[in-house]
Structure formats: structure tokens, C-alpha cells
Coordinates of C-alpha atoms in Angstrom, one line a residue:
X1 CA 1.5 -40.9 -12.6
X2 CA 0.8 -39.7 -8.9
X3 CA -1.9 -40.3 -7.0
X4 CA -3.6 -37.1 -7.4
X5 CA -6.0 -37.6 -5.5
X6 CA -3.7 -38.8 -2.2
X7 CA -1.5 -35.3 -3.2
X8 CA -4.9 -33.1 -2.8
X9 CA -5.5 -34.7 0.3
X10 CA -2.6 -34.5 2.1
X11 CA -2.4 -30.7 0.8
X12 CA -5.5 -30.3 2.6
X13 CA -5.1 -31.8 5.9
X14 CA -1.6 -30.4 6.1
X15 CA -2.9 -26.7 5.3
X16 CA -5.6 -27.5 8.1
X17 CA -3.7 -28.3 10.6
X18 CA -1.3 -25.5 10.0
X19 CA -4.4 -23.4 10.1
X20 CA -5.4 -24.2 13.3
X21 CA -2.0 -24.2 15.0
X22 CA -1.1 -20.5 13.6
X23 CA -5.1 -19.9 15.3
X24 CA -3.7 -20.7 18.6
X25 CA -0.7 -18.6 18.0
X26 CA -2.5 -15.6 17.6
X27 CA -5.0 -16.2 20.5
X28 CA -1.9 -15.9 22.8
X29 CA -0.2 -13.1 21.3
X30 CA -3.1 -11.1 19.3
X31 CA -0.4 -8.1 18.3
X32 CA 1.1 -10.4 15.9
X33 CA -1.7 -9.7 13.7
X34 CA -0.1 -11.7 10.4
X35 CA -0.2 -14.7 12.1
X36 CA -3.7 -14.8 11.9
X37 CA -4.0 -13.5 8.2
X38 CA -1.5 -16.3 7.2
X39 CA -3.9 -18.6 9.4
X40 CA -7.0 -17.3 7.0
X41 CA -4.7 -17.3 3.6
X42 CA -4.0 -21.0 4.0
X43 CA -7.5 -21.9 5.2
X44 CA -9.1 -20.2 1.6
X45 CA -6.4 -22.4 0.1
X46 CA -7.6 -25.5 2.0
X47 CA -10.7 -24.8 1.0
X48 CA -9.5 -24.1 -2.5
X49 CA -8.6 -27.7 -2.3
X50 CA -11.3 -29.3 -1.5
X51 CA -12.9 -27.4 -3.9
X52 CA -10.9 -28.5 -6.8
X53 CA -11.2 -32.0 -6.2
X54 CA -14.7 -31.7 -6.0
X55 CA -14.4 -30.0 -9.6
X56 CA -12.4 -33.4 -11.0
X57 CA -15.4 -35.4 -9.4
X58 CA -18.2 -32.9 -10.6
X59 CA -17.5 -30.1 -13.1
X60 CA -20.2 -27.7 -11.4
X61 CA -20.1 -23.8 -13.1
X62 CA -20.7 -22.8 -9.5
X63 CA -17.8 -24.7 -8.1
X64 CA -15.5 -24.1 -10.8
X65 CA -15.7 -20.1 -10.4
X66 CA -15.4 -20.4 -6.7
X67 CA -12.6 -22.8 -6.5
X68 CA -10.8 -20.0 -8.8
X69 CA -11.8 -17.5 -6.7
X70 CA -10.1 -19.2 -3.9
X71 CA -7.4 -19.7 -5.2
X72 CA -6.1 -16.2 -6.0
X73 CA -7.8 -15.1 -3.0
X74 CA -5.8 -17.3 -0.5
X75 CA -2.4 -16.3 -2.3
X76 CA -3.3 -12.5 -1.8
X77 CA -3.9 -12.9 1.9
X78 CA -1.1 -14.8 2.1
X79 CA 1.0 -12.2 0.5
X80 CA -0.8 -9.8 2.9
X81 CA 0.4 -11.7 5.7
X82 CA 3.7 -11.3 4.3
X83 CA 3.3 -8.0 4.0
X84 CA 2.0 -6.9 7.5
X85 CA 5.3 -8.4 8.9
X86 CA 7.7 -6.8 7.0
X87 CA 5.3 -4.0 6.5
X88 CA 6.3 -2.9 3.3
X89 CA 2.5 -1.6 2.5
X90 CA 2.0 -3.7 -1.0
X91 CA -0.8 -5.5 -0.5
X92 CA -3.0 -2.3 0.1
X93 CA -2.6 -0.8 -3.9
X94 CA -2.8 -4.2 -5.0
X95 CA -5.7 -5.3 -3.4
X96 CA -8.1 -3.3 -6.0
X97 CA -6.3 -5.0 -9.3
X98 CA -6.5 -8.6 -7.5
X99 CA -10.5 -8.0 -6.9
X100 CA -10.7 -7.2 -10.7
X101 CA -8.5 -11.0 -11.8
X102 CA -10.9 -12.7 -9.4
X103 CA -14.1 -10.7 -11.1
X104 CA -13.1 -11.7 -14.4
X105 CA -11.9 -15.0 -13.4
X106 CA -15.3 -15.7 -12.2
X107 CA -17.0 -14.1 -15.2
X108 CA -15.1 -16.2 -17.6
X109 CA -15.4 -19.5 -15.9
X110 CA -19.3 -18.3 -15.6
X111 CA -19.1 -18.4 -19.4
X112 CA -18.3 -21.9 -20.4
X113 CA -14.4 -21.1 -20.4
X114 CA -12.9 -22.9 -17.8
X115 CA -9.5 -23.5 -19.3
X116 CA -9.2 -19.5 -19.3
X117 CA -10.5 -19.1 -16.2
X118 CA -7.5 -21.3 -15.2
X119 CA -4.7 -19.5 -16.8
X120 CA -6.0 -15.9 -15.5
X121 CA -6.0 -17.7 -11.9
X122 CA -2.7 -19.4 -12.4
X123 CA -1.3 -16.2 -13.8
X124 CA -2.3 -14.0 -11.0
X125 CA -1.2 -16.7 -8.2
X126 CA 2.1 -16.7 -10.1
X127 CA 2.1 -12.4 -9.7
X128 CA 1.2 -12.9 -6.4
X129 CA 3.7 -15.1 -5.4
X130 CA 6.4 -13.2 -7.9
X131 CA 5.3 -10.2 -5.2
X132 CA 5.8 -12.0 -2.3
X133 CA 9.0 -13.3 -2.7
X134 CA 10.7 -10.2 -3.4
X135 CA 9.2 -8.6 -0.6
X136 CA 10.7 -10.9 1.2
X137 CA 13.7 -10.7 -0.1
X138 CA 14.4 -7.0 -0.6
X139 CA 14.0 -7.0 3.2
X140 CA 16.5 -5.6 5.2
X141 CA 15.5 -5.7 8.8
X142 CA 15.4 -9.9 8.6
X143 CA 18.6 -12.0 8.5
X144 CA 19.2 -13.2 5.1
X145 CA 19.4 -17.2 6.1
X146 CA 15.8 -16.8 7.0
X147 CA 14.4 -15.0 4.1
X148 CA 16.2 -17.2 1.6
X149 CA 13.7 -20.9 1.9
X150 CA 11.1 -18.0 1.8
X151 CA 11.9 -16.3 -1.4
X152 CA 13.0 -20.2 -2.4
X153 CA 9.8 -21.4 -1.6
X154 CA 7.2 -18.8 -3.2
X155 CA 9.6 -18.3 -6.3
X156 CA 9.2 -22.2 -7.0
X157 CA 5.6 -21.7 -6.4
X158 CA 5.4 -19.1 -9.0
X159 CA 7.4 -21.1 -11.6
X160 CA 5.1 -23.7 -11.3
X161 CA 1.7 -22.1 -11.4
X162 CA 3.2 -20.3 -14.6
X163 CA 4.0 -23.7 -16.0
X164 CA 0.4 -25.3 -15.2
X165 CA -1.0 -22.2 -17.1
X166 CA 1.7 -22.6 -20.3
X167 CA 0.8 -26.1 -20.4
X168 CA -3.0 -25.1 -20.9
X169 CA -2.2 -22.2 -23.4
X170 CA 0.2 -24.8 -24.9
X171 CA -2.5 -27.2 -25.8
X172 CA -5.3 -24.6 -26.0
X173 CA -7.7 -25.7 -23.5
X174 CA -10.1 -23.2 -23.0
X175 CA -12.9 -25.2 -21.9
X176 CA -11.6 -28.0 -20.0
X177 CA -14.7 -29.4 -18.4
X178 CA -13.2 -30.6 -15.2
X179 CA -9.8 -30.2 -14.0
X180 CA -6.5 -29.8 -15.5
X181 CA -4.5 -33.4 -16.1
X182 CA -1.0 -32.8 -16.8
X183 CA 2.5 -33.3 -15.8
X184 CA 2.2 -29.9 -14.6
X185 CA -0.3 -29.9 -12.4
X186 CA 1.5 -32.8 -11.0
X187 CA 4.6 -30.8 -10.1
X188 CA 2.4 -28.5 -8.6
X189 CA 0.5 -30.1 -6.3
X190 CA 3.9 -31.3 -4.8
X191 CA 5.4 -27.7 -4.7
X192 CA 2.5 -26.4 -3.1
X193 CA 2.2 -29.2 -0.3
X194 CA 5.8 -28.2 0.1
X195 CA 5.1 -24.1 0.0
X196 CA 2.1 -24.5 2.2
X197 CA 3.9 -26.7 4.8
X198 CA 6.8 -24.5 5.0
X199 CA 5.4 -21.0 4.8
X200 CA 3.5 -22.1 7.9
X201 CA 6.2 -23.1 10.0
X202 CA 8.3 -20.5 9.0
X203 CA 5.3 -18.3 9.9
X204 CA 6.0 -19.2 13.6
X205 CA 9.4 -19.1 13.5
X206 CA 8.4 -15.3 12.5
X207 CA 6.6 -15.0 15.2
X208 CA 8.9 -16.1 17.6
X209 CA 11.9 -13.9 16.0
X210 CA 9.5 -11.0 16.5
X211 CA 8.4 -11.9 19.8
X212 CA 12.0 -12.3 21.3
X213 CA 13.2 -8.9 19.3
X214 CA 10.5 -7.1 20.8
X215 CA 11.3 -8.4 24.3
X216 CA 15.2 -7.6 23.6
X217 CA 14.0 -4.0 22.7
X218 CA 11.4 -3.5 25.6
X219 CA 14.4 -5.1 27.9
X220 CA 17.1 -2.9 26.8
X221 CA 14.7 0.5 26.2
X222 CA 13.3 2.9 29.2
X223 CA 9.9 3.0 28.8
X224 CA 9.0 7.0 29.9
X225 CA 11.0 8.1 27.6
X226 CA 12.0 5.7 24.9
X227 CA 15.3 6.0 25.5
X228 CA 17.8 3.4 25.7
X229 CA 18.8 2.6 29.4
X230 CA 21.3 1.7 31.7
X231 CA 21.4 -2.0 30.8
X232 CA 21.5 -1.4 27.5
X233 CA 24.8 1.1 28.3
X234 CA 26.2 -2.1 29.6
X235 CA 24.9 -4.2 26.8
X236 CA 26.2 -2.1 24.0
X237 CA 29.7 -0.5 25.5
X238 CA 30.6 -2.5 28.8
X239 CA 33.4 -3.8 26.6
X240 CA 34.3 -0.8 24.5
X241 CA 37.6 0.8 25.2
X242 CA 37.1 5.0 25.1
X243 CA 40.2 5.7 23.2
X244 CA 40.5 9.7 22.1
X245 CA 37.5 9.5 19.5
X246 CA 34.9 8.8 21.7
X247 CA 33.8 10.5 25.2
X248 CA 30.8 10.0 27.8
X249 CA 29.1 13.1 29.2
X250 CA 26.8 12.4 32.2
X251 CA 23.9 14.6 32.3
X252 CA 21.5 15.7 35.3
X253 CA 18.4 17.6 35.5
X254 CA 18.4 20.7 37.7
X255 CA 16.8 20.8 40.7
X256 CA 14.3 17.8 39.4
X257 CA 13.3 16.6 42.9
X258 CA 12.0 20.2 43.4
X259 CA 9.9 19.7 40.3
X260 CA 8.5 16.7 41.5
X261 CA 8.0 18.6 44.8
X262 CA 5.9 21.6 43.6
X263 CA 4.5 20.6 40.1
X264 CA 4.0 17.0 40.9
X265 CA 5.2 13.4 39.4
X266 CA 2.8 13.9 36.3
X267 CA 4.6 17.1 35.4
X268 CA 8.1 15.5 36.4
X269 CA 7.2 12.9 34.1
X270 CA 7.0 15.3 31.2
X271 CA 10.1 17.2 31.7
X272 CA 11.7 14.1 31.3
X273 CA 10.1 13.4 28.1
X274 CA 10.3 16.6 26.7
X275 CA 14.3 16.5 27.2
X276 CA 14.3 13.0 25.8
X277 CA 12.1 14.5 22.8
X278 CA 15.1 17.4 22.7
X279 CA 18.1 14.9 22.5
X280 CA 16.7 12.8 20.0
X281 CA 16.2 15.7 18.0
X282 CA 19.7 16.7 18.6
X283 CA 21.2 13.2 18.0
X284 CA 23.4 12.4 15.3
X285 CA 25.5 10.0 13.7
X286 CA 27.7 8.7 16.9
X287 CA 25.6 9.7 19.3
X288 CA 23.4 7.7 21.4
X289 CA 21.4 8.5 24.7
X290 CA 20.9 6.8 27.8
X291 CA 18.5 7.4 30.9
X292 CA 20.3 5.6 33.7
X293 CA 17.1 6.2 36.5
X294 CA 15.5 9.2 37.6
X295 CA 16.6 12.3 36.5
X296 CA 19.9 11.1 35.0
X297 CA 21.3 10.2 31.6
X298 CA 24.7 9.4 29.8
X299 CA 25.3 9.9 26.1
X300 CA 28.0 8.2 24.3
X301 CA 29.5 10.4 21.5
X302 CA 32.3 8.5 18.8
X303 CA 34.2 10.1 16.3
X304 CA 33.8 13.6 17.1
X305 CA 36.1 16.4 18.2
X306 CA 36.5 18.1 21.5
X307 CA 34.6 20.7 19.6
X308 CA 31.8 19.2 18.4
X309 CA 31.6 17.3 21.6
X310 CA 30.7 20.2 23.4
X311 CA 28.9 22.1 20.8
X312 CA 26.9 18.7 20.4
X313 CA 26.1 19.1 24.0
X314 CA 25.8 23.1 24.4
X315 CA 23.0 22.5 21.9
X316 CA 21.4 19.8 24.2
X317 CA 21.8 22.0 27.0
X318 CA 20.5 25.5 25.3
X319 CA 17.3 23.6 23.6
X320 CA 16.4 22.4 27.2
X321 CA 16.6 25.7 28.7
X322 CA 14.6 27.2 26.2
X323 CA 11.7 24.2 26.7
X324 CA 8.7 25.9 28.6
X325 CA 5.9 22.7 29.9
X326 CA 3.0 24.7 30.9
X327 CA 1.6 23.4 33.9
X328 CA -1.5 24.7 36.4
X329 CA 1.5 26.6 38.6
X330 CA 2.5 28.5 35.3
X331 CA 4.7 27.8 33.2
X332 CA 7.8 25.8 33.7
X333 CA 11.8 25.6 32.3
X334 CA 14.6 23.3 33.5
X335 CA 18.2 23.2 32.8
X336 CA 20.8 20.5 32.9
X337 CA 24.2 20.2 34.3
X338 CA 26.6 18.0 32.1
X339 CA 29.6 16.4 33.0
X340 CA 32.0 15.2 30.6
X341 CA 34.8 12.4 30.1
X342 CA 36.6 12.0 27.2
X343 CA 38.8 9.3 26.1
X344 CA 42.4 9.1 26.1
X345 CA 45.5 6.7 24.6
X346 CA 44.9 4.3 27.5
X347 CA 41.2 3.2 26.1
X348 CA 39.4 3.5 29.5
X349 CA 36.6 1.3 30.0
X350 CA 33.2 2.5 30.5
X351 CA 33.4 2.2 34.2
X352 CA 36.1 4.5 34.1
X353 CA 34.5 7.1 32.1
X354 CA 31.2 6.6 34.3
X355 CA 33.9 8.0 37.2
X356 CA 34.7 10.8 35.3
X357 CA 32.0 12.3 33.8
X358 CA 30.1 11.7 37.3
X359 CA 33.4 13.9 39.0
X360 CA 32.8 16.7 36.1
X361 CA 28.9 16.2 36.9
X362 CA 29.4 17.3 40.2
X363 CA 32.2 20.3 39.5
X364 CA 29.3 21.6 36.9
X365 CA 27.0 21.9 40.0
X366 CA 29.3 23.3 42.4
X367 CA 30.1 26.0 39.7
X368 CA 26.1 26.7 39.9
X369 CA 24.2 24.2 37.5
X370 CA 23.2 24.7 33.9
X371 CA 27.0 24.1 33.1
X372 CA 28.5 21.7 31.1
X373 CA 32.1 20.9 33.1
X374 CA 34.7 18.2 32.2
X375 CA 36.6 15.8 34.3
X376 CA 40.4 16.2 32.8
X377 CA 43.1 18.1 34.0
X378 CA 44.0 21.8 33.5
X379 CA 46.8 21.3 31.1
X380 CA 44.7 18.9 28.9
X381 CA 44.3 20.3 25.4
X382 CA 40.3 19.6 26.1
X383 CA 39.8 20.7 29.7
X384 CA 37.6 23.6 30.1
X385 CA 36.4 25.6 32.8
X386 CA 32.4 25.0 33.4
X387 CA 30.5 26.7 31.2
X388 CA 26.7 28.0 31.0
X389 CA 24.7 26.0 28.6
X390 CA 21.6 28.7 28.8
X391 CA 21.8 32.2 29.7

């Protein structure tokens, strides 16, 4: 047999320390708000712990119904914690029905019936944990090789809570008197030392995988308008060839530095969120949007026509026009001049296209603004002479 008691305590002082450590975490980065719930799960199962080998040593009522308690209640906010980082919004519905196990946990242990207060407990942890590893693995947004140990981890948990509670029912213990002995409760104790360890560290690794995505996004996004930006252009297509399927349209704001000028930055600011609000709405499939600085962007459009290419951006272009920000002058409407470069059998490289669809940019001003203009020749099959995007 193992030293049981040596198990519990190293159960203990491991879940302690991981406590504490995923504490500091969150004290340096208090966004990462499941860090801290994991941080209280495992401390209620600590606790829990200490608790149960306090039962094997002195079969209180009291103790027995709380130890329960903490049991199911430390698996639930560690599912919770789960839950908040792939935010799947289970643990809310659930938290009602898990309230009524620990009730009648309590109410039965409170009773004389210890052995059933077990199984309910051990059946609940096991639902809990059956919840949290496919959560974890029906996620979609976390690479697989990280979720796997995870779903490992909690579904051997599960099986072996399930086991400790078949090896009660199996011998029909319903008052017990103390705590369960059994080869059961034997596995478990080493599977949850393992679980407890590991869905700690893995916890931080979380964190970290969060922490460097959301620097990577904050990096690569503009953060007026939520748009991607010119670094992310360069991230994402520096080394895409532009072969006939694809094209790059430059696009300015008319007369922007005049807005600034008159209405002011704040106002300036808005325009340039209120077209950002327009192209996202007009965004498909293929389509992505850049702000490159100021008042200009580039959107990359793959695997559309000429056609849609330019009904794609004569959309853009009309939805702008038709914007009115109100503003303490009156109100205010901007238009956009567009130029665009498509791609040909030579697969030009982005720098390329940034040259002509900045040439076209310029022809669609000289023709008068609020034009969309394009930077091949006359006999191309997709040249066309500027035209108005908003009458």
C-alpha cells in the first residue's frame, strides 16, 4: 500500500505553492483574470486536502460536510477558470445545478451518510471534470498539442473520481465513518497530485500564450481604428506574389488635413473611424484592410474579378460619401480617392503594387478626387478611366 498519508501531503504543499505562484501572476497582469480563479480553485482543493486527512484522523460531521463541499467546489472554479480563458460561457448555467450537489452533499453527510455523501461528491467532480476537458478540447482558437495533456489530464481525473465512487457503491458503504480506504482512492490521490501539478503549470503557460498573442495582435493592429497596419501589410504579404487574382487599391481621404484644420483632430479622429467602421462592414471573404498612417490605407483583395474589385471598392467609396459626423461647425461628409493595382502573370511583389496603386492614387486626384483610378495601361482589359465613387 502507499503512504497515504505522504500522498495527501505532497498534494497539499504542491497545490500551495502552485497557488501562490499563479497569485503573483495575476498581480502583474490582472487582465488575465483566470489565472487568479485557477489560483482560488486549487487553493479550495488544498484545503480540501487538509481537510480530508483531518477526517481519516477525526470523523467530525462538521468536517466531513465541508471537506465535500470543497471538493466539488474547487473543481467548479477550476472549471470556471477554464472557462474564462477559452470563454465558452459554461460555467455560468452550471453554476446553479453545482450549488444544489454541494447542498445535498452537505445535507446527506449532515445525516449520518457519509459514504453517499462521497459518491454524490465524486460524481459531480467526475461531471465537472467530464466538462472541462471537452471544453478544452472542442476549442478551436488553441493549438491542439496544448490542449491534448489538458483534456489528458482532467479526463484521467474524471475516470478516477468515477472509480473511487463505484468502489463505494460496489461494496455499499453508505456510512463510512471516516475516509474511504481502497485501491481506488489510492490511484486517485496519485492522479490528482499529477492533475493539480500540471493544470497549474499549464495554467501559466496559458498565460504566457495569451500574453504574447495579445502583444502580436496590439503590434500588428492600428489602435484608432482597429484596423490592421502597415507592419502587419508587411507581415502578412511582404512575400506574396500578386498574380491576376489578387490586386492592392491604395486609398486616401479627401482633403483630410483640411478637416483637421477646421473641425479639429478630435473630429479628424472620427472620420477615420467611421470609414474604418464602413470598410469592415463592406469586407468580405478576400478582403482585408490596412491603415498605413494618417489619412491613408491599402486593402488587399484575392480571388475576385476586375468587376468585383471595383464594385467592392465603389461600394467603399459611395458608403463614405454618404457618412455625415455631426460636429459643432455642422455637419460633415468626406470622400476618398482610390487607386488601384492589380496583379498580372509576372506575380509582382507587394512593393511593386504599393508603386502602382500609389501612381493610380495620384491620377484619381488629378482627375478631381472622390474617384477610384487604376494604374494599368489603356489597352489593359482592366484599365479604366477614373471614376466618381459618390455623386
Amino acid at each position: 500500500m502507499l503512504d497515504f498519508g505522504s500522498l495527501l501531503l505532497a498534494t497539499a504543499l504542491s497545490g500551495a505553492c502552485l497557488s501562490g505562484t499563479l497569485v503573483a501572476i495575476w498581480l502583474t497582469a490582472r487582465q488575465s483574470r483566470f489565472v487568479l480563479t485557477m489560483a482560488v480553485g486549487i487553493l479550495l482543493l488544498v484545503t480540501h486536502v487538509i481537510a480530508f486527512w483531518l477526517y481519516g484522523q477525526y470523523a467530525s460531521p462538521w468536517l466531513g460536510q465541508g471537506m465535500l463541499a470543497l471538493l466539488v467546489a474547487g473543481f467548479f472554479v477550476v472549471f470556471t477558470s477554464a472557462d474564462q480563458y477559452i470563454e465558452r460561457g459554461w460555467s455560468k448555467p452550471a453554476a446553479l445545478p453545482v450549488a444544489g450537489i454541494i447542498a445535498l452533499t452537505v445535507a446527506v453527510t449532515a445525516a449520518g451518510f457519509d459514504g453517499i455523501g462521497f459518491v454524490i461528491a465524486y460524481s459531480a467532480v467526475t461531471g465537472i471534470l467530464v466538462m472541462t476537458a471537452t471544453a478544452f478540447w472542442t476549442c478551436k482558437d488553441v493549438d491542439r498539442r496544448v490542449l491534448a495533456p489538458v483534456s489528458l489530464l482532467t479526463g484521467s481525473s474524471a475516470v478516477s473520481f468515477a472509480l473511487c465512487a463505484f468502489v463505494i457503491v460496489q461494496h455499499k458503504q453508505w456510512v463510512l465513518g471516516g475516509v474511504p480506504k481502497n485501491w481506488a482512492e489510492d490511484v486517485n490521490t496519485v492522479v490528482v497530485v499529477a492533475c493539480m501539478t500540471a493544470l497549474g503549470a499549464l495554467t501559466i503557460s496559458f498565460h504566457h500564450l495569451r500574453t504574447q498573442s495579445r502583444l502580436t495582435e496590439e503590434t500588428l493592429t492600428d489602435p484608432l481604428t482597429g484596423l490592421m497596419n502597415r507592419r502587419a501589410l508587411n507581415s502578412l504579404h511582404g512575400d506574396t506574389r500578386f498574380g491576376r487574382s489578387m490586386a492592392l487599391a491604395m486609398v486616401d481621404l479627401d482633403h483630410f488635413k483640411r478637416t483637421n484644420d477646421i473641425f479639429g483632430h478630435a473630429v479628424g479622429d472620427r472620420v477615420l473611424q467611421r470609414f474604418a467602421d464602413i470598410v469592415r462592414r463592406q469586407s468580405r471573404d478576400g478582403v482585408e484592410v490596412f491603415r498605413l498612417g494618417g489619412e491613408e490605407f491599402a486593402i488587399v483583395i484575392a480571388g475576385k474579378s476586375a468587376l468585383e474589385v471595383y464594385d467592392i471598392l465603389r461600394k467603399i467609396g459611395a458608403s463614405f460619401g454618404a457618412e455625415v459626423v455631426g460636429t459643432k461647425l455642422g455637419p460633415l461628409r468626406s470622400t476618398v480617392s482610390v487607386g488601384v493595382c492589380f496583379g498580372d502573370d509576372e506575380a509582382r511583389s507587394l512593393e511593386q503594387q504599393l508603386l502602382g496603386a500609389d501612381a493610380a492614387l495620384y491620377a484619381a486626384k488629378r482627375a478631381g478626387r472622390n474617384r477610384v483610378a487604376t494604374a494599368e495601361t489603356a489597352d489593359s482589359g482592366t484599365y479604366r478611366e477614373p471614376e466618381l465613387l459618390f455623386a
